[in-house]
Short mmCIF file of N, CA and C in Angstrom, two decimals:
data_model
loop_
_atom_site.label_atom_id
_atom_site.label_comp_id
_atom_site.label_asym_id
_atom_site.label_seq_id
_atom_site.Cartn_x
_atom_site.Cartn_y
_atom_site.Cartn_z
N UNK A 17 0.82 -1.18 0.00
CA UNK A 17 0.00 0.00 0.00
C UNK A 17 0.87 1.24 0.00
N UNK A 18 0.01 2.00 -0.50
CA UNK A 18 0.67 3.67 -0.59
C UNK A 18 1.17 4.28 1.10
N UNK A 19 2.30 4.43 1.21
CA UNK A 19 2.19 5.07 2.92
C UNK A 19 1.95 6.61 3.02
N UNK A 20 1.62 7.47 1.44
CA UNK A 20 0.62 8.74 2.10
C UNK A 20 -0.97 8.29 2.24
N UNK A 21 -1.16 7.11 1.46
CA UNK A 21 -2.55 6.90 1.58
C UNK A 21 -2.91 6.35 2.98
N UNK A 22 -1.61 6.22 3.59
CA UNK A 22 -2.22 5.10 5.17
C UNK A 22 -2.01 6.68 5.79
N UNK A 23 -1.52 7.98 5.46
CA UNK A 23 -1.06 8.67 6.33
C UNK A 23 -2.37 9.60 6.65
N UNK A 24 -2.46 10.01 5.77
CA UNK A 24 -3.95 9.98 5.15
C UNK A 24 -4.73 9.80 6.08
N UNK A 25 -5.12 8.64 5.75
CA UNK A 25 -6.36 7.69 6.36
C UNK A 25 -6.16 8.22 7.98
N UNK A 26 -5.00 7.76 8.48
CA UNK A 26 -4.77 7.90 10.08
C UNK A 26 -5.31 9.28 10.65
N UNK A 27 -5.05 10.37 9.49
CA UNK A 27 -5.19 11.43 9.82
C UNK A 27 -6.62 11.62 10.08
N UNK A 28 -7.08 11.34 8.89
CA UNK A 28 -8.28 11.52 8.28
C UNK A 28 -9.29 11.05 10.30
N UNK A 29 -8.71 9.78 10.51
CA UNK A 29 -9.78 9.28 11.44
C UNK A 29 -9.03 10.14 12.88
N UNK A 30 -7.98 10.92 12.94
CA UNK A 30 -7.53 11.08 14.42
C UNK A 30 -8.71 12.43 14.37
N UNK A 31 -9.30 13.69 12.84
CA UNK A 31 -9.94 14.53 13.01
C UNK A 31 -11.29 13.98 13.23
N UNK A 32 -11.75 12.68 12.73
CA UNK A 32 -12.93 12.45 12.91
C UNK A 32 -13.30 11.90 15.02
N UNK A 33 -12.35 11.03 15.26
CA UNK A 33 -12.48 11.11 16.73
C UNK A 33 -12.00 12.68 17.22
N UNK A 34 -11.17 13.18 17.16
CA UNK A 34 -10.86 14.45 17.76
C UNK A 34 -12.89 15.75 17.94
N UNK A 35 -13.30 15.20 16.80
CA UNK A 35 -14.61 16.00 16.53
C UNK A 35 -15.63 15.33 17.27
N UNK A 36 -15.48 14.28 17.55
CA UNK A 36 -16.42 13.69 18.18
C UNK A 36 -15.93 13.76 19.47
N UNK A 37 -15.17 13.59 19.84
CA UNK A 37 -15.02 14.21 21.59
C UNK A 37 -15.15 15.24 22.20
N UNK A 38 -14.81 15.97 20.50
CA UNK A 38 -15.37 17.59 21.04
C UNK A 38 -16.91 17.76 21.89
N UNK A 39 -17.38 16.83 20.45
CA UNK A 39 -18.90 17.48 20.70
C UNK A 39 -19.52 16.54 21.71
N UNK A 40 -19.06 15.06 22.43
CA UNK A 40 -19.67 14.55 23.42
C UNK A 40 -18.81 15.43 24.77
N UNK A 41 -17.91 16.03 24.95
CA UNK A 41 -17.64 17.10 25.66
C UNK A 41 -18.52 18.21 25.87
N UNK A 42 -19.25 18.84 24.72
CA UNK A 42 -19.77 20.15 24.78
C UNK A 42 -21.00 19.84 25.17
N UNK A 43 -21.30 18.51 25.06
CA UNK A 43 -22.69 18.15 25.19
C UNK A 43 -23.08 17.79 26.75
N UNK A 44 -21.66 17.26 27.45
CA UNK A 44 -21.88 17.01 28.56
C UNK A 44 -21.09 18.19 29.47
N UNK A 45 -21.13 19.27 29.24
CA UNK A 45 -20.98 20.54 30.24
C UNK A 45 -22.18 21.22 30.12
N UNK A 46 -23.25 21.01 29.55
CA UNK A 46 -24.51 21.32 29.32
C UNK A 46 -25.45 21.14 30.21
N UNK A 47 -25.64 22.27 30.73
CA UNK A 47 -26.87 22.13 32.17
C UNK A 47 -28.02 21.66 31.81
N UNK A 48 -28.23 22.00 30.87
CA UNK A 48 -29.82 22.26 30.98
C UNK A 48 -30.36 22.22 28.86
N UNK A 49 -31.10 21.56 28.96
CA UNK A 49 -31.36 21.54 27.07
C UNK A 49 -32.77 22.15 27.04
N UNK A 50 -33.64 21.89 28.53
CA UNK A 50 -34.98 22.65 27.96
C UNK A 50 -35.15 23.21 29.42
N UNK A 51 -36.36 24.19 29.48
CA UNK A 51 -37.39 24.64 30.48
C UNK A 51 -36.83 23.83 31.88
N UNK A 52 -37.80 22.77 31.28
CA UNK A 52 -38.44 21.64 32.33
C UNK A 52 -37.13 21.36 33.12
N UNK A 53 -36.00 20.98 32.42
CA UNK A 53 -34.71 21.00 33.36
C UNK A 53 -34.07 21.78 34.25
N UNK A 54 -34.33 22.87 34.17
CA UNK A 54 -34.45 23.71 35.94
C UNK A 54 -35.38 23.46 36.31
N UNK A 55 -35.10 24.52 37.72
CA UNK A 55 -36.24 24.21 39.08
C UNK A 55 -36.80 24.98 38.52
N UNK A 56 -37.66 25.60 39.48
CA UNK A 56 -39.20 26.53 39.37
C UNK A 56 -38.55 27.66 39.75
N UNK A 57 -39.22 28.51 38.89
CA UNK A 57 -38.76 29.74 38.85
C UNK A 57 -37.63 30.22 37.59
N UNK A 58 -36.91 29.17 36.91
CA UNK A 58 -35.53 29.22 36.23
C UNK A 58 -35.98 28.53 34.91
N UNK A 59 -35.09 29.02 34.11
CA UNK A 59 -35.20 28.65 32.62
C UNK A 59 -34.11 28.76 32.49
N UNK A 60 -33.96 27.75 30.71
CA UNK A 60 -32.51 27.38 30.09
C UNK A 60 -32.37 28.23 29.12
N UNK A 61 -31.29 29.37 29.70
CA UNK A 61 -30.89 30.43 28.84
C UNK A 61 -30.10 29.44 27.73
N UNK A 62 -29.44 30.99 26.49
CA UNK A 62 -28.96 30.21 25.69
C UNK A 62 -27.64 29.44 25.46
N UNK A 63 -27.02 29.74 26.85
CA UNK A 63 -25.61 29.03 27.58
C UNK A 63 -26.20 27.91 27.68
N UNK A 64 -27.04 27.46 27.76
CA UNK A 64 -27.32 25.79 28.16
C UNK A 64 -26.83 26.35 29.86
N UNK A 65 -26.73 27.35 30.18
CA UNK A 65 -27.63 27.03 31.76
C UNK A 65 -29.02 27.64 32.63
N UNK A 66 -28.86 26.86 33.22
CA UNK A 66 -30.10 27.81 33.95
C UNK A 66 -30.18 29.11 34.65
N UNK A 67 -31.36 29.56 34.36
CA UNK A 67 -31.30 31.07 34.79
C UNK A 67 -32.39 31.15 35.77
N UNK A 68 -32.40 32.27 36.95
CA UNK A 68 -33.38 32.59 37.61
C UNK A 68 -34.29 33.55 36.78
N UNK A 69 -35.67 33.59 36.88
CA UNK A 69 -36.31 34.07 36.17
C UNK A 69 -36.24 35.83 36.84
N UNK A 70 -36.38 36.68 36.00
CA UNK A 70 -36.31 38.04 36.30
C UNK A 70 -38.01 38.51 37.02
N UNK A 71 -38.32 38.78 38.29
CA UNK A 71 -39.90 39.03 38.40
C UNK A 71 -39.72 41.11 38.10
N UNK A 72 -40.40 40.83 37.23
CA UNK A 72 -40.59 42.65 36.80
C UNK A 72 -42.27 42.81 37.33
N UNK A 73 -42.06 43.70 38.41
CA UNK A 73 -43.22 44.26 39.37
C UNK A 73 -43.55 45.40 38.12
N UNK A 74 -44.95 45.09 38.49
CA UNK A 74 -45.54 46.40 37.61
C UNK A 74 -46.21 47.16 38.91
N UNK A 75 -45.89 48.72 38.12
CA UNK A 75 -46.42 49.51 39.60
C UNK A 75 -47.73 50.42 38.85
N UNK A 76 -48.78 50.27 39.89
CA UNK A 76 -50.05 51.27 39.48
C UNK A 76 -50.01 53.14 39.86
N UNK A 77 -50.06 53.05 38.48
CA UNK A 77 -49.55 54.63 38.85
C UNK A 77 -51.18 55.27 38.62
N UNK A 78 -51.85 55.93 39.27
CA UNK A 78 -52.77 56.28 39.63
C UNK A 78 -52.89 57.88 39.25
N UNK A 79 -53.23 57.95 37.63
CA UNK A 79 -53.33 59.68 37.10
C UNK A 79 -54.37 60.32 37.75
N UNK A 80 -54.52 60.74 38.60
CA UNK A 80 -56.07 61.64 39.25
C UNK A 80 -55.92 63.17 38.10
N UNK A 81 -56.06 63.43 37.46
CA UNK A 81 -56.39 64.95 37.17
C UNK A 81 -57.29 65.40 37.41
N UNK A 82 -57.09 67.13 37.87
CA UNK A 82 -58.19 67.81 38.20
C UNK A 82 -58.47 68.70 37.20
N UNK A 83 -58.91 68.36 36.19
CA UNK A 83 -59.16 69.56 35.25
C UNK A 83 -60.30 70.82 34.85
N UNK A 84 -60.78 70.75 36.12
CA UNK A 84 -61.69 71.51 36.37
C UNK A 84 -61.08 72.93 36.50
N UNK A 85 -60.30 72.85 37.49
CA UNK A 85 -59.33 74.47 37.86
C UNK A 85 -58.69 75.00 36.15
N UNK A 86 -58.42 74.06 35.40
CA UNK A 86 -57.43 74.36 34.02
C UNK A 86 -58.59 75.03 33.19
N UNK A 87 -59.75 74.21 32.89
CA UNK A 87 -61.12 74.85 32.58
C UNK A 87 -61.58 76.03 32.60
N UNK A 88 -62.02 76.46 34.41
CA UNK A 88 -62.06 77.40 34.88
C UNK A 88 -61.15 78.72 34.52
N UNK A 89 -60.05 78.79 34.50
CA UNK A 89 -58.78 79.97 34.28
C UNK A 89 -59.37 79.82 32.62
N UNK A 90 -59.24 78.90 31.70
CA UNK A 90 -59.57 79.18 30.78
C UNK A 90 -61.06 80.05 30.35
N UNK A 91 -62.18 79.13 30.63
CA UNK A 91 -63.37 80.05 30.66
C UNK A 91 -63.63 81.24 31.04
N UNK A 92 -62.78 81.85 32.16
CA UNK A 92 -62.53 83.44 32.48
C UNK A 92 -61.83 84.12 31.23
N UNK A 93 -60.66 83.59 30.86
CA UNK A 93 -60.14 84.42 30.32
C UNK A 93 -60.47 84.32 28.65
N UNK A 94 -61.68 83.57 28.37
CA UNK A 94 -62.26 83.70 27.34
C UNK A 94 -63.49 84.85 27.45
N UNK A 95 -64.41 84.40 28.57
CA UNK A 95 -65.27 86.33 28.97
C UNK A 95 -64.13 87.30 29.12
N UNK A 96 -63.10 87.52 29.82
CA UNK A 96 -62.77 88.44 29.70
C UNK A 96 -62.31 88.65 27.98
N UNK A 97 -61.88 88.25 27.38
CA UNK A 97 -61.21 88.59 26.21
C UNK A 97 -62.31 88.89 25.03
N UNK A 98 -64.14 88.60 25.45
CA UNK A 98 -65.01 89.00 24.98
C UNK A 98 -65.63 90.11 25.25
N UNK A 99 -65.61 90.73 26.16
CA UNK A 99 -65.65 91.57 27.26
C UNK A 99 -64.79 93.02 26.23
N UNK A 100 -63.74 92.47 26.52
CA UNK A 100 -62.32 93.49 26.26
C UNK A 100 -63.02 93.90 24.71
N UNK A 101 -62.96 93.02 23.88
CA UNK A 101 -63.31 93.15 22.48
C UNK A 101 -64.60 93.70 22.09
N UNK A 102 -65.60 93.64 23.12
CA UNK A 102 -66.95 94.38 22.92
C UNK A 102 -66.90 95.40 22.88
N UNK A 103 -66.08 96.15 24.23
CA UNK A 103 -65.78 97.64 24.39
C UNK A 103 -65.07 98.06 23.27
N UNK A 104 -64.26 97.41 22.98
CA UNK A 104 -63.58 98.10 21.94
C UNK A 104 -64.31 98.34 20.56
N UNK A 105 -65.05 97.94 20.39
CA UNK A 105 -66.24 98.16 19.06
C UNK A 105 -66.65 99.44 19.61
N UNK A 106 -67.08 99.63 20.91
CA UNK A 106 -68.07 100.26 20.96
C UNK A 106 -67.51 102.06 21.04
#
């Protein structure tokens, strides 16, 4: 036989195991592949580990306006400015 073709070959299979240990390595530092594999409360970020879930409080913000007083200042200063403009015709 050819000895680049055996050299070859040897090679050929040390990248094919070398790739496969990789990936049964990467596979087994892996926390977590879904949900259900954390506890409660935690999910499988996209590290393959688990995360505590973030609780975002919502706060009630309570608009009271009084727009009666804003009204008021306005409606005056619409008589007056009818007022003002009458006399002045006259």
């Amino acid at each position: 036989m050819n000895k680049k073709a055996n050299v070859a070959l040897a090679l050929l299979a040390v990248i094919v195991v070398v790739i496969i240990l990789y990936l049964i390595l990467i596979n087994a530092l892996k926390e977590c592949r879904q949900d259900s594999q954390c506890g409660e409360g935690s999910y499988c970020g996209s590290d393959f580990r688990c995360h505590e879930m973030k609780v975002i409080q919502k706060s009630v913000i309570n608009n009271e306006y009084h727009l009666w007083k804003a009204s008021f200042v306005i409606g005056i200063a619409i008589i007056i400015a009818a007022i003002i403009l009458r006399l002045r015709r006259q």
